[in-house]
mmCIF file of C-alpha atoms in Angstrom:
data_model
loop_
_atom_site.group_PDB
_atom_site.id
_atom_site.type_symbol
_atom_site.label_atom_id
_atom_site.label_comp_id
_atom_site.label_asym_id
_atom_site.label_seq_id
_atom_site.Cartn_x
_atom_site.Cartn_y
_atom_site.Cartn_z
ATOM 1 C CA PRO T 1 0.021 -0.053 -0.110
ATOM 2 C CA SER T 2 1.114 3.738 -0.795
ATOM 3 C CA LEU T 3 1.877 6.395 1.750
ATOM 4 C CA GLY T 4 -1.170 8.072 0.987
ATOM 5 C CA TRP T 5 -3.551 4.896 1.244
ATOM 6 C CA ASN T 6 -1.916 4.033 4.822
ATOM 7 C CA SER T 7 -2.148 7.792 5.689
ATOM 8 C CA ALA T 8 -5.693 7.826 4.930
ATOM 9 C CA VAL T 9 -6.347 4.701 6.983
ATOM 10 C CA LEU T 10 -4.854 6.005 10.045
ATOM 11 C CA VAL T 11 -6.628 9.538 9.701
ATOM 12 C CA ALA T 12 -9.926 7.749 9.201
ATOM 13 C CA ALA T 13 -9.149 5.848 12.373
ATOM 14 C CA GLN T 14 -8.520 8.900 14.280
ATOM 15 C CA VAL T 15 -11.697 10.284 13.246
ATOM 16 C CA VAL T 16 -13.531 7.208 14.455
ATOM 17 C CA THR T 17 -11.777 6.973 17.766
ATOM 18 C CA ALA T 18 -12.753 10.802 18.210
ATOM 19 C CA ALA T 19 -16.297 10.056 17.195
ATOM 20 C CA LEU T 20 -16.549 7.080 19.693
ATOM 21 C CA GLY T 21 -15.168 9.535 22.336
ATOM 22 C CA ILE T 22 -17.785 12.224 21.738
ATOM 23 C CA ALA T 23 -20.495 9.245 21.755
ATOM 24 C CA THR T 24 -19.065 8.029 25.129
ATOM 25 C CA LEU T 25 -19.767 11.546 26.654
ATOM 26 C CA LEU T 26 -23.366 11.779 25.240
ATOM 27 C CA VAL T 27 -24.117 8.422 26.147
ATOM 28 C CA ILE T 28 -22.922 8.924 29.774
ATOM 29 C CA SER T 29 -24.807 12.199 29.882
ATOM 30 C CA ARG T 30 -28.233 10.820 28.673
ATOM 31 C CA LEU T 31 -28.313 7.416 30.510
ATOM 32 C CA LEU T 32 -26.489 8.274 33.988
ATOM 33 C CA GLY T 33 -26.809 12.182 34.053
ATOM 34 C CA PRO T 34 -24.181 14.943 34.808
ATOM 35 C CA THR T 35 -22.652 13.483 38.051
ATOM 36 C CA ALA T 36 -21.554 10.341 36.207
ATOM 37 C CA LEU T 37 -20.508 12.459 33.318
ATOM 38 C CA GLY T 38 -18.114 14.266 35.855
ATOM 39 C CA GLU T 39 -16.874 11.016 37.243
ATOM 40 C CA TRP T 40 -15.897 9.814 33.883
ATOM 41 C CA ARG T 41 -14.121 12.897 32.660
ATOM 42 C CA PHE T 42 -12.262 13.133 36.284
ATOM 43 C CA ALA T 43 -11.285 9.093 35.493
ATOM 44 C CA THR T 44 -9.753 9.889 32.187
ATOM 45 C CA ALA T 45 -7.936 12.949 33.085
ATOM 46 C CA VAL T 46 -6.468 11.177 36.296
ATOM 47 C CA THR T 47 -5.360 8.145 34.213
ATOM 48 C CA GLY T 48 -4.110 10.296 31.163
ATOM 49 C CA TYR T 49 -1.510 11.665 33.697
ATOM 50 C CA LEU T 50 -0.977 8.150 35.045
ATOM 51 C CA LEU T 51 -0.272 6.847 31.915
ATOM 52 C CA ILE T 52 2.394 9.384 30.985
ATOM 53 C CA VAL T 53 4.168 9.382 34.293
ATOM 54 C CA SER T 54 4.207 5.481 34.367
ATOM 55 C CA ASP T 55 5.504 5.224 30.913
ATOM 56 C CA ALA T 56 8.624 7.371 32.098
ATOM 57 C CA GLY T 57 9.547 8.473 28.588
ATOM 58 C CA LEU T 58 10.943 4.931 28.233
ATOM 59 C CA SER T 59 8.794 4.069 25.161
ATOM 60 C CA ALA T 60 9.809 6.989 22.887
ATOM 61 C CA PHE T 61 13.409 6.822 24.252
ATOM 62 C CA ALA T 62 13.269 2.838 23.059
ATOM 63 C CA VAL T 63 11.897 3.673 19.930
ATOM 64 C CA ARG T 64 14.698 6.166 19.083
ATOM 65 C CA GLU T 65 17.484 4.138 20.171
ATOM 66 C CA MET T 66 16.278 0.718 18.541
ATOM 67 C CA ALA T 67 15.392 2.320 15.462
ATOM 68 C CA ARG T 68 18.877 3.687 15.299
ATOM 69 C CA GLU T 69 20.317 0.137 16.107
ATOM 70 C CA ARG T 70 18.250 -3.039 15.852
ATOM 71 C CA THR T 71 20.984 -4.874 17.938
ATOM 72 C CA LEU T 72 19.812 -2.820 20.875
ATOM 73 C CA THR T 73 16.418 -4.568 21.181
ATOM 74 C CA PRO T 74 17.684 -7.579 23.880
ATOM 75 C CA ARG T 75 19.080 -4.655 25.980
ATOM 76 C CA LEU T 76 15.882 -2.414 25.684
ATOM 77 C CA GLY T 77 12.753 -4.336 24.867
ATOM 78 C CA TRP T 78 12.176 -6.294 28.095
ATOM 79 C CA PRO T 79 14.089 -4.020 30.581
ATOM 80 C CA VAL T 80 11.649 -1.156 29.352
ATOM 81 C CA VAL T 81 8.744 -3.494 30.188
ATOM 82 C CA VAL T 82 9.909 -4.413 33.572
ATOM 83 C CA VAL T 83 10.889 -0.796 34.730
ATOM 84 C CA GLN T 84 7.572 0.708 33.402
ATOM 85 C CA THR T 85 5.830 -1.982 35.210
ATOM 86 C CA ALA T 86 7.442 -1.135 38.386
ATOM 87 C CA VAL T 87 6.785 2.288 38.200
ATOM 88 C CA ALA T 88 3.272 1.931 37.318
ATOM 89 C CA GLY T 89 2.708 -0.349 40.579
ATOM 90 C CA VAL T 90 4.248 2.307 42.634
ATOM 91 C CA LEU T 91 2.375 5.184 41.148
ATOM 92 C CA TYR T 92 -1.085 2.746 41.120
ATOM 93 C CA ALA T 93 -0.548 2.247 44.806
ATOM 94 C CA LEU T 94 0.014 6.178 45.360
ATOM 95 C CA LEU T 95 -3.158 6.768 43.382
ATOM 96 C CA ILE T 96 -5.344 4.374 45.555
ATOM 97 C CA ALA T 97 -4.051 5.775 48.627
ATOM 98 C CA GLY T 98 -4.666 9.329 47.558
ATOM 99 C CA LEU T 99 -8.215 8.456 46.498
ATOM 100 C CA LEU T 100 -8.889 6.741 49.854
ATOM 101 C CA LEU T 101 -7.360 9.479 51.885
ATOM 102 C CA SER T 102 -9.549 12.222 49.777
ATOM 103 C CA GLY T 103 -12.525 10.093 50.964
ATOM 104 C CA MET T 104 -13.514 9.230 47.513
ATOM 105 C CA SER T 105 -15.763 5.864 47.525
ATOM 106 C CA GLY T 106 -18.367 4.241 45.476
ATOM 107 C CA ARG T 107 -18.880 4.289 41.902
ATOM 108 C CA ALA T 108 -16.367 7.403 41.425
ATOM 109 C CA PHE T 109 -13.455 5.263 43.382
ATOM 110 C CA ALA T 110 -14.508 2.225 41.296
ATOM 111 C CA VAL T 111 -14.186 3.838 38.007
ATOM 112 C CA VAL T 112 -10.709 5.517 38.614
ATOM 113 C CA ALA T 113 -9.371 2.498 40.187
ATOM 114 C CA LEU T 114 -10.210 0.188 37.238
ATOM 115 C CA LEU T 115 -9.062 2.827 34.695
ATOM 116 C CA GLY T 116 -5.722 3.196 36.175
ATOM 117 C CA LEU T 117 -5.074 -0.256 35.576
ATOM 118 C CA SER T 118 -4.439 0.677 31.838
ATOM 119 C CA ALA T 119 -0.965 1.724 33.340
ATOM 120 C CA PHE T 120 -0.205 -1.899 33.583
ATOM 121 C CA VAL T 121 -1.770 -2.869 30.651
ATOM 122 C CA HIS T 122 0.594 -0.121 28.882
ATOM 123 C CA ALA T 123 3.570 -1.299 30.605
ATOM 124 C CA LEU T 124 3.302 -4.902 29.973
ATOM 125 C CA GLY T 125 3.171 -4.111 25.891
ATOM 126 C CA ILE T 126 5.871 -4.392 23.613
ATOM 127 C CA GLY T 127 4.490 -1.611 21.277
ATOM 128 C CA HIS T 128 7.766 0.208 21.565
ATOM 129 C CA VAL T 129 9.509 -2.775 19.825
ATOM 130 C CA PHE T 130 7.136 -2.797 16.856
ATOM 131 C CA GLN T 131 7.704 0.947 16.362
ATOM 132 C CA ALA T 132 11.330 0.690 16.441
ATOM 133 C CA HIS T 133 11.664 -2.271 14.204
ATOM 134 C CA GLU T 134 8.950 -0.885 11.659
ATOM 135 C CA ARG T 135 10.861 2.492 11.341
ATOM 136 C CA MET T 136 8.931 4.565 8.872
ATOM 137 C CA SER T 137 7.419 7.856 8.893
ATOM 138 C CA THR T 138 5.522 8.821 11.627
ATOM 139 C CA ILE T 139 2.005 9.971 12.298
ATOM 140 C CA ALA T 140 1.009 10.910 15.726
ATOM 141 C CA LEU T 141 -2.921 9.976 16.643
ATOM 142 C CA ASP T 142 -4.609 10.868 19.770
ATOM 143 C CA ILE T 143 -5.316 7.146 21.082
ATOM 144 C CA GLY T 144 -1.885 6.782 23.018
ATOM 145 C CA HIS T 145 0.419 5.586 20.659
ATOM 146 C CA VAL T 146 2.551 6.856 17.642
ATOM 147 C CA PHE T 147 1.540 5.152 14.626
ATOM 148 C CA GLN T 148 3.933 4.566 11.778
ATOM 149 C CA ALA T 149 2.810 4.218 8.192
ATOM 150 C CA HIS T 150 5.176 4.528 5.086
ATOM 151 C CA GLU T 151 5.262 1.390 3.226
ATOM 152 C CA ARG T 152 2.738 -0.577 5.170
ATOM 153 C CA MET T 153 0.502 0.205 8.241
ATOM 154 C CA SER T 154 2.315 -0.940 11.392
ATOM 155 C CA THR T 155 1.263 -3.707 13.447
ATOM 156 C CA ILE T 156 0.904 -1.913 16.831
ATOM 157 C CA ALA T 157 -1.208 0.978 14.793
ATOM 158 C CA LEU T 158 -3.457 -2.128 13.484
ATOM 159 C CA VAL T 159 -3.681 -3.527 16.902
ATOM 160 C CA SER T 160 -4.211 -0.277 18.788
ATOM 161 C CA VAL T 161 -7.014 0.986 16.391
ATOM 162 C CA VAL T 162 -8.969 -2.628 16.370
ATOM 163 C CA SER T 163 -8.523 -2.459 20.263
ATOM 164 C CA THR T 164 -9.592 0.914 20.751
ATOM 165 C CA VAL T 165 -12.989 0.726 18.621
ATOM 166 C CA THR T 166 -13.666 -2.707 20.076
ATOM 167 C CA ALA T 167 -13.211 -1.442 23.716
ATOM 168 C CA THR T 168 -15.522 1.546 23.117
ATOM 169 C CA THR T 169 -18.059 -0.334 21.384
ATOM 170 C CA VAL T 170 -18.261 -2.990 23.911
ATOM 171 C CA GLY T 171 -18.160 -0.569 26.887
ATOM 172 C CA LEU T 172 -20.724 1.461 25.539
ATOM 173 C CA ALA T 173 -23.046 -1.698 24.934
ATOM 174 C CA ALA T 174 -22.479 -2.838 28.419
ATOM 175 C CA LEU T 175 -23.359 0.704 29.704
ATOM 176 C CA ALA T 176 -26.580 0.940 27.830
ATOM 177 C CA VAL T 177 -27.736 -2.484 29.207
ATOM 178 C CA THR T 178 -26.383 -2.377 32.759
ATOM 179 C CA LYS T 179 -26.602 1.332 33.165
ATOM 180 C CA GLN T 180 -23.220 0.573 35.190
ATOM 181 C CA LEU T 181 -20.334 3.174 34.428
ATOM 182 C CA VAL T 182 -17.828 0.714 35.560
ATOM 183 C CA TRP T 183 -18.030 -1.348 32.463
ATOM 184 C CA LEU T 184 -16.583 1.603 30.337
ATOM 185 C CA ALA T 185 -13.746 1.463 32.709
ATOM 186 C CA ALA T 186 -13.334 -2.201 32.863
ATOM 187 C CA VAL T 187 -13.710 -3.187 29.226
ATOM 188 C CA PRO T 188 -10.771 -1.187 27.994
ATOM 189 C CA VAL T 189 -8.426 -3.023 30.289
ATOM 190 C CA ALA T 190 -9.492 -6.189 29.546
ATOM 191 C CA VAL T 191 -9.448 -5.489 25.880
ATOM 192 C CA GLY T 192 -5.847 -3.931 26.203
ATOM 193 C CA ILE T 193 -4.505 -7.321 27.951
ATOM 194 C CA ALA T 194 -5.995 -9.168 24.971
ATOM 195 C CA ALA T 195 -4.229 -6.625 22.652
ATOM 196 C CA ASN T 196 -0.921 -7.201 24.589
ATOM 197 C CA VAL T 197 -1.404 -11.003 24.149
ATOM 198 C CA VAL T 198 -1.839 -10.525 20.366
ATOM 199 C CA LEU T 199 1.271 -8.375 20.310
ATOM 200 C CA LEU T 200 3.378 -10.836 22.609
ATOM 201 C CA ARG T 201 2.384 -13.940 20.130
ATOM 202 C CA ILE T 202 3.252 -11.864 17.145
ATOM 203 C CA GLY T 203 6.708 -10.844 18.780
ATOM 204 C CA ARG T 204 7.566 -14.034 19.762
ATOM 205 C CA ARG T 205 7.727 -15.000 16.249
ATOM 206 C CA SER T 206 9.419 -11.813 15.057
ATOM 207 C CA PHE T 207 11.856 -11.156 17.861
ATOM 208 C CA GLU T 208 13.841 -13.365 20.517
ATOM 209 C CA LEU T 209 11.616 -13.486 23.657
ATOM 210 C CA PRO T 210 11.774 -12.950 26.572
ATOM 211 C CA PHE T 211 14.576 -10.168 26.378
ATOM 212 C CA THR T 212 17.306 -9.827 29.017
ATOM 213 C CA PRO T 213 15.949 -8.514 32.334
ATOM 214 C CA PRO T 214 17.616 -5.397 33.599
ATOM 215 C CA THR T 215 19.883 -4.953 36.839
ATOM 216 C CA ARG T 216 19.341 -2.245 39.353
ATOM 217 C CA HIS T 217 21.950 -0.073 37.779
ATOM 218 C CA ALA T 218 20.643 -0.337 34.141
ATOM 219 C CA ALA T 219 17.094 0.241 35.361
ATOM 220 C CA LEU T 220 18.045 3.386 36.988
ATOM 221 C CA ALA T 221 19.903 4.267 33.978
ATOM 222 C CA LEU T 222 16.734 3.837 31.805
ATOM 223 C CA LEU T 223 14.925 5.927 33.965
ATOM 224 C CA ARG T 224 17.371 8.918 33.621
ATOM 225 C CA SER T 225 17.551 8.349 29.734
ATOM 226 C CA GLY T 226 13.797 8.561 29.700
ATOM 227 C CA ALA T 227 13.334 11.821 31.815
ATOM 228 C CA PRO T 228 13.477 14.177 28.759
ATOM 229 C CA PHE T 229 10.764 12.356 27.109
ATOM 230 C CA LEU T 230 8.585 12.437 30.467
ATOM 231 C CA VAL T 231 8.924 15.939 30.721
ATOM 232 C CA ALA T 232 7.981 16.412 27.202
ATOM 233 C CA GLY T 233 5.036 14.084 27.847
ATOM 234 C CA ILE T 234 3.832 15.989 30.584
ATOM 235 C CA ALA T 235 4.074 19.267 28.921
ATOM 236 C CA THR T 236 2.124 17.819 26.026
ATOM 237 C CA GLN T 237 -0.658 16.665 28.217
ATOM 238 C CA LEU T 238 -0.798 20.028 30.112
ATOM 239 C CA ILE T 239 -1.263 21.866 26.927
ATOM 240 C CA PHE T 240 -3.797 19.775 25.542
ATOM 241 C CA ARG T 241 -5.791 19.858 29.002
ATOM 242 C CA SER T 242 -5.374 23.571 29.075
ATOM 243 C CA GLU T 243 -6.908 23.903 25.390
ATOM 244 C CA GLU T 244 -9.453 21.630 26.338
ATOM 245 C CA HIS T 245 -10.655 23.887 29.454
ATOM 246 C CA THR T 246 -10.307 26.993 27.584
ATOM 247 C CA SER T 247 -12.713 25.519 24.948
ATOM 248 C CA GLU T 248 -15.160 24.400 27.630
ATOM 249 C CA LEU T 249 -15.336 28.174 29.113
ATOM 250 C CA GLN T 250 -15.801 29.485 25.580
ATOM 251 C CA SER T 251 -18.766 27.124 25.261
ATOM 252 C CA ARG T 252 -20.357 27.696 28.623
ATOM 253 C CA GLN T 253 -19.898 31.614 27.942
ATOM 254 C CA TYR T 254 -21.669 31.255 24.511
ATOM 255 C CA LEU T 255 -24.532 29.418 26.111
ATOM 256 C CA VAL T 256 -24.933 31.862 28.792
ATOM 257 C CA CYS T 257 -25.039 34.876 26.459
#
């Protein structure tokens, strides 16, 4: 397939993902009311920052280094997974402790706690290996991955698109039937685990798995190397959030007028 065709497919996937996101907000608001909508937006905002920090900038760092030199894969592939999982575990424990100390309970607590498990789903994936080994021109899409498309769609792009659409569709269907917001949080985690299993099976055929586990010194070195990418990710997230708040305020002012 041509670059134009692959780009068109990826842009179409972005449009579908955005439409599903809007549909999610509309369905929550209509079926469960503004309180549930606020709880969902809070959960997604918290999870967004959790995913960025738990990544520790290592996915982008690993993609860059392995794309430059494929022989680095055994020294970066599995170590990145291990370090990211450890960071995700610490951050998730802090998240749960913070929610408990704040007095949050009930549905709001369950939604944040379930959606927060996405940090482990991300950490246990080997998407960065596929991105590096299919080094092509990159197209950034707003579904948590950097997709690549030059001569053909990358494996990680295809799996991510399918998993995102499946998770949203199944979650909305479960929400419509049960009127329980927790399904929207639980389904993406379950689908994410399934997607990682698919990638791992593909990776086992394409790469020599498992990779070499990192030593303590190597893990700390990885965290230092990923720090600049982490700062960039947090800054990007803050910019996007500020733009969202600005748009929301403008919309409210328009409605008031």
